[in-house]
Amino acid sequence: MNCQEFWKTLPELAAKPDQLDHLRECAPCARHWGQQQALTTGLRTVAAESRHVEAPPRVEARLTAAFREHSGLRPIRPGTSRRPRNWQPVATWLAAAAAVVLVAVSLMSNHPLHPARRGFPAGAPLAVVADPGFAEDSYNSGDFIPLPNAERISPDEDVNVVRVEVQRSAMIALGYDVSADRASEPVEAEVVLGADGQARAVRFLDE
Amino acid sequence: MLVRTVLIGVLALSAANAQPPGPARGHGRFGGASGPILDGGARFLGAEPGRPGRVVRNAPYSGDVVTETTQLLADGNRIRQLSTVHVARDSEGRTRSEQTLRNLGGLAPNANLPQVVFINDPVAKVNYALNSTAHTAAKSAWNPSSPPARPTMRRPPSDAAPNNSAADLRQTPTANPNLKTESLGRQTIEGVAADGTRITQTIPAGEIGNEQPIQIVSETWYSPDLQTVLLAKRSDPRSGETTTRLTNVNRAEPAHALFEVPADYKVTETAGRFGRPPGQ
């Protein structure tokens, strides 16, 4: 599961096992997930603390009267007046829920766009020698597409990355379907260079 | 109370959004000119060290990695491209590669991007990407883990992707009966002994619509002393020939300054590879 898939599931309330796996592997998502959880918890606490807080009855009565007058409704006669409904806890919950949803939407819309620019998981192992098997799954596959006729990236060679903008027409050679009217538009790409300096693979960023 | 709750929510939302924004699109750490990208060109946004490879100690050398690709077109025309990367490695396993990004393979054949230098220092546990034009350096912690996940465009279906001989050669001989591996013995290249291996892959007639079998030959000469490839050739009738050769090999200890960032460079510490500088 990548960052985009993780945030697409909108796990604002509870994470599933595969989502937790992603959080263990991705420090940026884990950090924002933690912030989101802390915010949710805080709002719930505020809502719980405010549950029994009510406005003075006279304030609600005046507001209700003003509303009915403004709406052209008949005023409530004193004898038929019901006890003001305890609507504020509901409103509080609604407001808190709305805020949580807003924050979740905000996080969802922001972080999938830039999750990786924030670096690698802080707890990532600092092995001196690269794991060949790991390399197999990273630069040689996954999001990265080998460039035509490029050598395969060896697990023990240095690789570096340059970030460039190229024309979308460059994607055609890699099998992408690019419409003619967008062929000259720029698209951001990360290009993997092998130890010989040759471009080996590329991934196009969807931003 | 409602007002207070809403205010708290709004404040919380503001706090959540108060995090530093991600890096601006279109202009990376090293900046870049605005305006349209010419056909076959590219705009440089930034360079960062990727995954450091295997650390080799006590085998210092320096030299030039020269790669020549020759593509024969159907009309008899030829496209020949040459690129050179200056490389160095010291006794402690530090590496440096310096190159001008004249092209990015078929992606941007007329890229003509700035000169970049990558330094991997396993002793200090840092990596650098230097922009020689802007005199800037991106510094990141040594980390041989995978590249970060990025929101990327959906890959094209495999049948839409072009033939990739390198990908074909990934298969092991046991998995592909059309792969043949043979030893070429030992020879001296650039004064260094190297062991040769040839891998020949045959695409049987009719497999990809070909009338005749296609042979893709990859030849590699590896130096056990330097623990690096001295010469690699690949020939694929579909795309042409590529030869990569390590030349001007000097086995003396390279100057330590090569593995340091020049004093006049502005160093920006990144949060991690592909990350952005803290506070930006």
Coordinates of C-alpha atoms in Angstrom, one line a residue:
Chain A
M1 CA 0.0 0.0 0.0
N2 CA 1.4 3.4 -0.9
C3 CA 0.7 6.8 0.5
Q4 CA -2.0 7.6 -2.0
E5 CA -3.8 4.3 -1.3
F6 CA -3.5 4.8 2.4
W7 CA -5.1 8.3 2.4
K8 CA -7.7 7.3 -0.1
T9 CA -9.1 4.9 2.4
L10 CA -9.7 7.9 4.7
P11 CA -8.7 6.0 7.9
E12 CA -9.7 8.8 10.2
L13 CA -11.2 6.6 12.8
A14 CA -9.3 3.3 12.8
A15 CA -6.5 1.8 10.8
K16 CA -6.7 -1.7 9.4
P17 CA -3.7 -4.1 9.5
D18 CA -2.4 -3.3 6.1
Q19 CA -2.8 0.4 6.8
L20 CA -0.8 -0.1 10.0
D21 CA 1.9 -1.8 7.9
H22 CA 2.1 1.3 5.8
L23 CA 2.4 3.5 8.8
R24 CA 5.3 1.5 10.1
E25 CA 7.1 2.0 6.8
C26 CA 6.3 5.6 6.0
A27 CA 7.3 8.2 8.5
P28 CA 5.5 11.1 6.9
C29 CA 2.2 9.3 6.9
A30 CA 2.8 8.1 10.4
R31 CA 3.5 11.6 11.6
H32 CA 0.4 13.0 10.0
W33 CA -1.7 10.1 11.1
G34 CA -0.5 10.8 14.6
Q35 CA -1.5 14.4 14.3
Q36 CA -4.8 13.5 13.0
Q37 CA -5.4 11.1 15.8
A38 CA -4.4 13.6 18.4
L39 CA -6.7 16.2 16.9
T40 CA -9.6 13.8 16.8
T41 CA -9.0 12.8 20.4
G42 CA -8.8 16.5 21.4
L43 CA -12.0 17.4 19.7
R44 CA -13.7 14.4 21.3
T45 CA -12.5 15.6 24.7
V46 CA -13.8 19.1 24.1
A47 CA -17.1 17.7 23.0
A48 CA -17.3 15.4 26.0
E49 CA -16.5 18.3 28.4
S50 CA -19.0 20.5 26.8
R51 CA -21.8 18.0 26.7
H52 CA -23.6 19.3 29.8
V53 CA -22.9 23.0 29.2
E54 CA -26.0 24.9 28.1
A55 CA -26.7 28.4 27.3
P56 CA -29.0 30.2 29.8
P57 CA -32.7 29.4 29.0
R58 CA -33.5 33.0 28.4
V59 CA -30.9 33.3 25.7
E60 CA -32.3 30.3 23.9
A61 CA -35.9 31.7 24.4
R62 CA -34.9 35.0 22.9
L63 CA -33.1 33.4 20.0
T64 CA -36.1 31.1 19.3
A65 CA -38.5 34.0 19.4
A66 CA -36.3 36.1 17.1
F67 CA -36.0 33.2 14.7
R68 CA -39.8 32.6 14.7
E69 CA -40.4 36.3 14.2
H70 CA -37.9 36.5 11.4
S71 CA -39.4 33.4 9.7
G72 CA -43.0 34.6 10.0
L73 CA -44.0 31.8 12.4
R74 CA -46.4 32.4 15.2
P75 CA -44.8 33.1 18.5
I76 CA -45.1 30.3 21.1
R77 CA -47.6 31.1 23.7
P78 CA -46.3 30.9 27.2
G79 CA -48.8 28.2 28.2
T80 CA -47.8 25.9 25.3
S81 CA -44.1 26.6 25.6
R82 CA -42.2 23.4 25.9
R83 CA -39.1 23.1 27.8
P84 CA -36.3 24.2 25.6
R85 CA -34.7 21.2 24.0
N86 CA -31.2 20.3 25.0
W87 CA -29.9 20.9 21.5
Q88 CA -26.4 22.1 22.3
P89 CA -24.7 18.8 22.9
V90 CA -25.9 17.7 19.5
A91 CA -24.7 20.9 18.0
T92 CA -21.4 20.5 19.7
W93 CA -21.0 17.0 18.4
L94 CA -22.0 18.1 15.0
A95 CA -19.5 20.9 15.0
A96 CA -16.8 18.7 16.3
A97 CA -17.5 16.1 13.7
A98 CA -17.5 18.7 11.0
A99 CA -14.1 19.9 12.2
V100 CA -12.8 16.4 12.2
V101 CA -14.1 15.8 8.7
L102 CA -12.6 19.1 7.5
V103 CA -9.2 18.2 9.0
A104 CA -9.4 14.7 7.5
V105 CA -10.2 16.1 4.1
S106 CA -7.5 18.6 4.4
L107 CA -4.9 16.0 5.4
M108 CA -6.1 13.7 2.7
S109 CA -5.9 16.4 0.0
N110 CA -2.5 17.6 1.1
H111 CA -0.4 14.6 2.1
P112 CA -0.9 12.3 -0.8
L113 CA 0.5 15.1 -2.9
H114 CA 3.8 15.4 -1.1
P115 CA 4.2 12.5 1.2
A116 CA 7.6 11.4 0.1
R117 CA 9.3 14.8 0.1
R118 CA 9.4 14.6 3.8
G119 CA 12.0 11.9 3.9
F120 CA 12.4 8.4 4.9
P121 CA 11.2 6.7 8.1
A122 CA 13.4 7.8 10.9
G123 CA 13.7 4.3 12.1
A124 CA 14.8 2.9 8.8
P125 CA 17.8 0.6 9.2
L126 CA 21.1 2.1 8.4
A127 CA 22.7 -1.0 7.0
V128 CA 25.9 -0.2 5.2
V129 CA 25.5 -2.8 2.5
A130 CA 22.4 -2.5 0.5
D131 CA 20.0 -5.4 0.6
P132 CA 19.9 -6.9 -2.9
G133 CA 16.4 -8.2 -2.5
F134 CA 15.3 -4.8 -1.4
A135 CA 16.8 -3.1 -4.4
E136 CA 14.9 -5.5 -6.6
D137 CA 11.7 -4.1 -5.3
S138 CA 12.5 -0.5 -5.2
Y139 CA 14.3 1.1 -8.2
N140 CA 13.8 -1.8 -10.6
S141 CA 10.2 -2.1 -10.1
G142 CA 7.2 -0.6 -8.3
D143 CA 6.6 2.9 -9.5
F144 CA 9.8 3.1 -11.5
I145 CA 9.6 2.1 -15.1
P146 CA 12.8 0.8 -16.7
L147 CA 13.8 3.0 -19.6
P148 CA 13.9 1.2 -22.9
N149 CA 17.2 -0.5 -23.5
A150 CA 18.6 0.6 -20.2
E151 CA 20.7 -1.7 -18.0
R152 CA 19.1 -3.2 -15.0
I153 CA 20.1 -1.5 -11.7
S154 CA 22.5 -3.7 -9.9
P155 CA 21.8 -4.2 -6.2
D156 CA 25.3 -3.2 -5.2
E157 CA 25.7 0.0 -7.3
D158 CA 25.2 3.5 -6.3
V159 CA 22.0 5.0 -7.7
N160 CA 21.1 8.7 -7.7
V161 CA 18.0 10.6 -8.7
V162 CA 17.4 13.8 -10.6
R163 CA 14.1 15.4 -10.7
V164 CA 13.2 17.1 -13.9
E165 CA 10.3 18.3 -15.9
V166 CA 9.9 16.9 -19.4
Q167 CA 7.3 17.1 -22.0
R168 CA 4.5 14.6 -21.7
S169 CA 5.3 13.4 -25.1
A170 CA 8.3 11.7 -23.5
M171 CA 5.9 9.4 -21.8
I172 CA 4.7 7.9 -25.1
A173 CA 7.8 5.9 -25.6
L174 CA 7.1 4.2 -22.2
G175 CA 3.6 3.1 -23.2
Y176 CA 1.6 5.9 -21.8
D177 CA -1.3 7.2 -23.7
V178 CA -0.8 11.0 -24.1
S179 CA -3.3 13.0 -26.0
A180 CA -2.0 15.3 -28.7
D181 CA -3.3 18.4 -27.1
R182 CA -1.3 17.7 -23.9
A183 CA 1.9 16.4 -25.5
S184 CA 3.8 19.6 -25.0
E185 CA 2.7 20.1 -21.4
P186 CA 5.4 19.6 -18.7
V187 CA 5.3 16.6 -16.4
E188 CA 7.5 16.1 -13.4
A189 CA 9.6 13.0 -13.3
E190 CA 12.2 11.4 -11.1
V191 CA 14.9 9.7 -13.1
V192 CA 17.2 7.1 -11.6
L193 CA 20.8 7.3 -12.6
G194 CA 23.0 4.2 -12.4
A195 CA 26.6 4.2 -11.3
D196 CA 27.6 4.8 -14.9
G197 CA 25.5 8.0 -14.9
Q198 CA 23.0 6.5 -17.4
A199 CA 19.3 7.0 -16.9
R200 CA 17.9 3.7 -15.9
A201 CA 14.3 4.2 -14.8
V202 CA 11.8 6.9 -14.3
R203 CA 8.6 7.5 -12.5
F204 CA 6.2 10.3 -13.4
L205 CA 4.7 12.1 -10.5
D206 CA 1.0 12.6 -10.4
E207 CA 0.8 16.1 -9.0
Chain B
M1 CA -20.7 27.1 23.5
L2 CA -21.4 26.3 19.9
V3 CA -19.3 29.3 18.9
R4 CA -16.5 28.2 21.1
T5 CA -16.6 24.7 19.7
V6 CA -16.5 25.9 16.2
L7 CA -13.7 28.2 17.0
I8 CA -11.7 25.4 18.5
G9 CA -12.3 23.3 15.4
V10 CA -11.3 26.2 13.2
L11 CA -8.2 26.8 15.2
A12 CA -7.3 23.1 15.2
L13 CA -7.8 23.1 11.4
S14 CA -5.5 26.0 11.1
A15 CA -2.9 24.3 13.3
A16 CA -3.1 21.3 11.1
N17 CA -2.6 23.3 8.0
A18 CA 0.1 25.4 9.6
Q19 CA 2.7 22.8 8.9
P20 CA 5.3 23.9 6.4
P21 CA 4.0 23.4 2.9
G22 CA 5.6 20.9 0.6
P23 CA 8.1 22.1 -1.8
A24 CA 6.9 24.2 -4.6
R25 CA 6.3 22.4 -7.8
G26 CA 8.1 23.3 -10.9
H27 CA 11.2 24.6 -9.3
G28 CA 13.2 22.4 -7.1
R29 CA 16.0 23.0 -4.7
F30 CA 18.3 24.1 -7.4
G31 CA 15.8 26.3 -9.1
G32 CA 15.1 26.3 -12.7
A33 CA 14.1 28.5 -15.5
S34 CA 10.5 29.1 -16.3
G35 CA 9.0 28.9 -19.7
P36 CA 8.1 26.1 -22.0
I37 CA 10.3 23.0 -22.3
L38 CA 11.7 22.5 -25.7
D39 CA 11.0 19.3 -27.6
G40 CA 13.3 16.6 -26.3
G41 CA 14.5 18.8 -23.5
A42 CA 14.1 18.9 -19.8
R43 CA 14.0 21.3 -17.0
F44 CA 16.2 20.6 -14.0
L45 CA 14.4 20.6 -10.7
G46 CA 16.9 19.0 -8.4
A47 CA 19.2 16.2 -7.7
E48 CA 19.5 14.0 -4.7
P49 CA 21.6 11.0 -3.7
G50 CA 19.7 7.8 -4.0
R51 CA 20.5 4.5 -2.6
P52 CA 24.2 4.0 -1.9
G53 CA 25.6 0.8 -3.2
R54 CA 27.9 -1.7 -1.8
V55 CA 30.8 -0.2 0.2
V56 CA 34.1 -1.3 -1.2
R57 CA 37.1 -0.5 1.0
N58 CA 40.8 -0.7 0.3
A59 CA 40.4 -0.6 -3.5
P60 CA 40.8 3.0 -4.4
Y61 CA 40.7 4.2 -8.0
S62 CA 39.6 7.0 -10.2
G63 CA 38.7 7.1 -13.9
D64 CA 36.2 8.0 -16.5
V65 CA 33.2 5.9 -17.3
V66 CA 32.5 6.4 -21.0
T67 CA 29.2 5.2 -22.4
E68 CA 28.7 5.1 -26.1
T69 CA 25.4 4.2 -27.6
T70 CA 24.9 3.6 -31.3
Q71 CA 21.5 3.2 -32.8
L72 CA 21.0 2.1 -36.4
L73 CA 17.8 3.5 -37.9
A74 CA 15.7 1.7 -40.5
D75 CA 16.8 4.2 -43.2
G76 CA 20.5 3.5 -42.5
N77 CA 21.0 6.5 -40.4
R78 CA 22.8 6.3 -37.1
I79 CA 22.4 8.0 -33.8
R80 CA 25.6 8.0 -31.7
Q81 CA 25.7 9.4 -28.2
L82 CA 28.6 9.6 -25.9
S83 CA 28.6 10.4 -22.2
T84 CA 31.3 10.6 -19.6
V85 CA 31.2 10.3 -15.9
H86 CA 34.2 11.0 -13.8
V87 CA 34.3 8.6 -10.9
A88 CA 36.5 8.1 -7.9
R89 CA 36.6 5.9 -4.8
D90 CA 38.9 6.1 -1.8
S91 CA 40.3 3.5 0.5
E92 CA 37.5 4.0 3.0
G93 CA 34.8 3.4 0.5
R94 CA 33.8 7.0 -0.3
T95 CA 32.6 7.4 -3.8
R96 CA 32.2 10.4 -6.1
S97 CA 30.6 10.6 -9.5
E98 CA 30.6 13.8 -11.6
Q99 CA 28.6 14.1 -14.8
T100 CA 26.8 16.5 -17.0
L101 CA 23.3 15.4 -17.8
R102 CA 23.3 15.8 -21.5
N103 CA 20.5 13.4 -22.0
L104 CA 18.3 11.2 -20.0
G105 CA 18.2 8.3 -22.2
G106 CA 15.3 8.3 -24.6
L107 CA 13.3 10.4 -22.0
A108 CA 14.9 13.7 -22.9
P109 CA 17.7 13.3 -25.5
N110 CA 18.4 17.0 -25.5
A111 CA 18.3 17.6 -21.8
N112 CA 21.5 19.4 -21.4
L113 CA 21.1 19.7 -17.7
P114 CA 23.6 21.1 -15.3
Q115 CA 26.7 19.3 -14.0
V116 CA 25.9 17.3 -10.9
V117 CA 28.2 15.6 -8.5
F118 CA 27.1 12.8 -6.2
I119 CA 29.2 11.9 -3.1
N120 CA 28.5 9.0 -0.9
D121 CA 30.5 8.9 2.4
P122 CA 29.9 5.8 4.4
V123 CA 32.4 7.0 7.0
A124 CA 30.5 10.2 7.8
K125 CA 27.3 8.4 6.9
V126 CA 26.1 11.2 4.6
N127 CA 25.4 11.6 0.9
Y128 CA 25.6 14.8 -1.1
A129 CA 24.3 16.0 -4.4
L130 CA 26.2 19.0 -5.7
N131 CA 25.0 21.4 -8.3
S132 CA 28.2 22.7 -9.8
T133 CA 26.4 25.5 -11.6
A134 CA 24.5 26.9 -8.6
H135 CA 27.2 26.0 -6.1
T136 CA 24.6 24.3 -3.9
A137 CA 24.6 20.9 -2.2
A138 CA 21.8 18.7 -0.9
K139 CA 23.0 16.7 2.1
S140 CA 21.1 13.7 3.3
A141 CA 21.8 11.0 5.8
W142 CA 23.2 7.7 4.7
N143 CA 20.2 5.5 4.1
P144 CA 20.2 2.5 1.8
S145 CA 16.5 1.9 2.1
S146 CA 14.0 2.1 -0.7
P147 CA 12.9 5.2 -2.5
P148 CA 9.9 6.8 -0.9
A149 CA 6.5 6.1 -2.2
R150 CA 5.3 9.0 -4.3
P151 CA 2.0 9.6 -5.9
T152 CA 2.8 8.5 -9.4
M153 CA 0.9 8.1 -12.6
R154 CA -0.6 4.7 -13.2
R155 CA 1.8 2.6 -15.1
P156 CA 0.8 1.8 -18.6
P157 CA -0.4 -1.8 -19.3
S158 CA 2.5 -4.1 -19.8
D159 CA 1.5 -4.8 -23.4
A160 CA 1.8 -1.1 -24.1
A161 CA 5.3 -0.8 -22.7
P162 CA 8.1 -1.0 -25.2
N163 CA 10.4 -4.0 -25.5
N164 CA 13.1 -3.8 -22.9
S165 CA 16.1 -6.0 -23.5
A166 CA 17.5 -5.2 -20.1
A167 CA 14.3 -6.4 -18.5
D168 CA 14.4 -9.5 -20.6
L169 CA 17.8 -10.3 -19.4
R170 CA 16.7 -10.3 -15.8
Q171 CA 15.5 -13.8 -16.0
T172 CA 17.7 -16.5 -14.7
P173 CA 18.9 -19.2 -17.0
T174 CA 16.8 -21.8 -15.2
A175 CA 13.7 -19.6 -15.7
N176 CA 14.3 -19.0 -19.4
P177 CA 15.7 -21.7 -21.6
N178 CA 16.6 -19.1 -24.2
L179 CA 19.2 -17.5 -21.9
K180 CA 22.7 -18.8 -22.2
T181 CA 25.5 -17.7 -19.9
E182 CA 29.2 -18.4 -20.6
S183 CA 32.5 -17.4 -19.2
L184 CA 34.9 -15.5 -21.3
G185 CA 37.9 -16.1 -19.1
R186 CA 40.2 -13.4 -17.9
Q187 CA 41.9 -10.5 -19.7
T188 CA 43.6 -7.3 -18.8
I189 CA 41.7 -4.1 -19.4
E190 CA 43.3 -0.8 -18.6
G191 CA 46.0 -2.6 -16.8
V192 CA 43.6 -4.4 -14.5
A193 CA 42.6 -8.0 -14.7
A194 CA 39.0 -8.7 -15.4
D195 CA 36.7 -11.7 -15.7
G196 CA 34.3 -11.8 -18.6
T197 CA 30.8 -13.2 -18.8
R198 CA 28.5 -13.3 -21.8
I199 CA 24.8 -13.7 -21.6
T200 CA 22.9 -14.4 -24.8
Q201 CA 19.2 -14.2 -25.0
T202 CA 17.3 -15.5 -27.9
I203 CA 13.9 -14.5 -28.7
P204 CA 12.5 -17.3 -30.8
A205 CA 10.9 -16.6 -34.2
G206 CA 7.3 -15.5 -33.9
E207 CA 7.4 -14.7 -30.2
I208 CA 7.1 -11.0 -30.8
G209 CA 6.1 -11.1 -34.4
N210 CA 9.7 -11.6 -35.5
E211 CA 10.3 -13.6 -38.6
Q212 CA 13.8 -14.7 -37.5
P213 CA 15.2 -15.3 -34.0
I214 CA 16.6 -12.2 -32.3
Q215 CA 19.7 -12.4 -30.3
I216 CA 20.5 -10.0 -27.5
V217 CA 24.1 -10.3 -26.3
S218 CA 25.3 -8.7 -23.1
E219 CA 29.0 -9.0 -22.2
T220 CA 30.5 -7.9 -18.9
W221 CA 34.1 -7.7 -17.7
Y222 CA 34.4 -7.4 -14.0
S223 CA 37.5 -6.7 -12.0
P224 CA 37.8 -8.7 -8.7
D225 CA 40.5 -6.3 -7.6
L226 CA 38.6 -3.1 -8.1
Q227 CA 35.2 -4.8 -7.6
T228 CA 33.7 -2.9 -10.4
V229 CA 32.8 -3.5 -14.0
L230 CA 35.6 -2.3 -16.4
L231 CA 33.8 -3.0 -19.7
A232 CA 30.2 -3.8 -20.6
K233 CA 28.8 -4.3 -24.0
R234 CA 25.2 -4.9 -25.0
S235 CA 24.0 -5.5 -28.5
D236 CA 20.3 -5.7 -29.3
P237 CA 19.3 -5.5 -33.0
R238 CA 16.1 -3.8 -32.0
S239 CA 17.8 -0.8 -30.4
G240 CA 21.5 -0.8 -31.2
E241 CA 24.7 -1.2 -29.3
T242 CA 25.8 0.2 -26.0
T243 CA 29.4 0.1 -24.7
T244 CA 30.4 1.3 -21.3
R245 CA 34.1 1.4 -20.5
L246 CA 36.1 2.5 -17.5
T247 CA 39.0 4.4 -18.9
N248 CA 41.9 6.4 -17.5
V249 CA 42.0 4.2 -14.5
N250 CA 44.3 5.5 -11.8
R251 CA 44.7 3.2 -8.8
A252 CA 46.3 5.9 -6.6
E253 CA 44.4 7.2 -3.7
P254 CA 42.2 10.1 -4.9
A255 CA 42.5 13.4 -3.1
H256 CA 40.3 13.6 -0.1
A257 CA 38.9 17.0 -1.2
L258 CA 37.0 15.2 -3.9
F259 CA 34.8 13.7 -1.3
E260 CA 34.1 16.9 0.5
V261 CA 31.7 19.8 -0.4
P262 CA 33.7 22.9 -1.5
A263 CA 33.7 25.6 1.0
D264 CA 31.8 28.1 -1.2
Y265 CA 28.8 25.8 -1.7
K266 CA 25.6 26.4 0.2
V267 CA 24.7 23.1 1.9
T268 CA 21.1 22.4 2.4
E269 CA 20.3 19.5 4.7
T270 CA 17.4 17.5 3.6
A271 CA 15.1 15.6 5.8
G272 CA 15.9 12.5 3.8
R273 CA 16.4 11.5 0.3
F274 CA 13.9 13.2 -1.9
G275 CA 13.0 15.2 1.1
R276 CA 13.0 18.9 1.5
P277 CA 15.2 21.1 3.7
P278 CA 13.9 21.5 7.2
G279 CA 12.1 24.7 7.7
Q280 CA 11.4 25.3 4.0

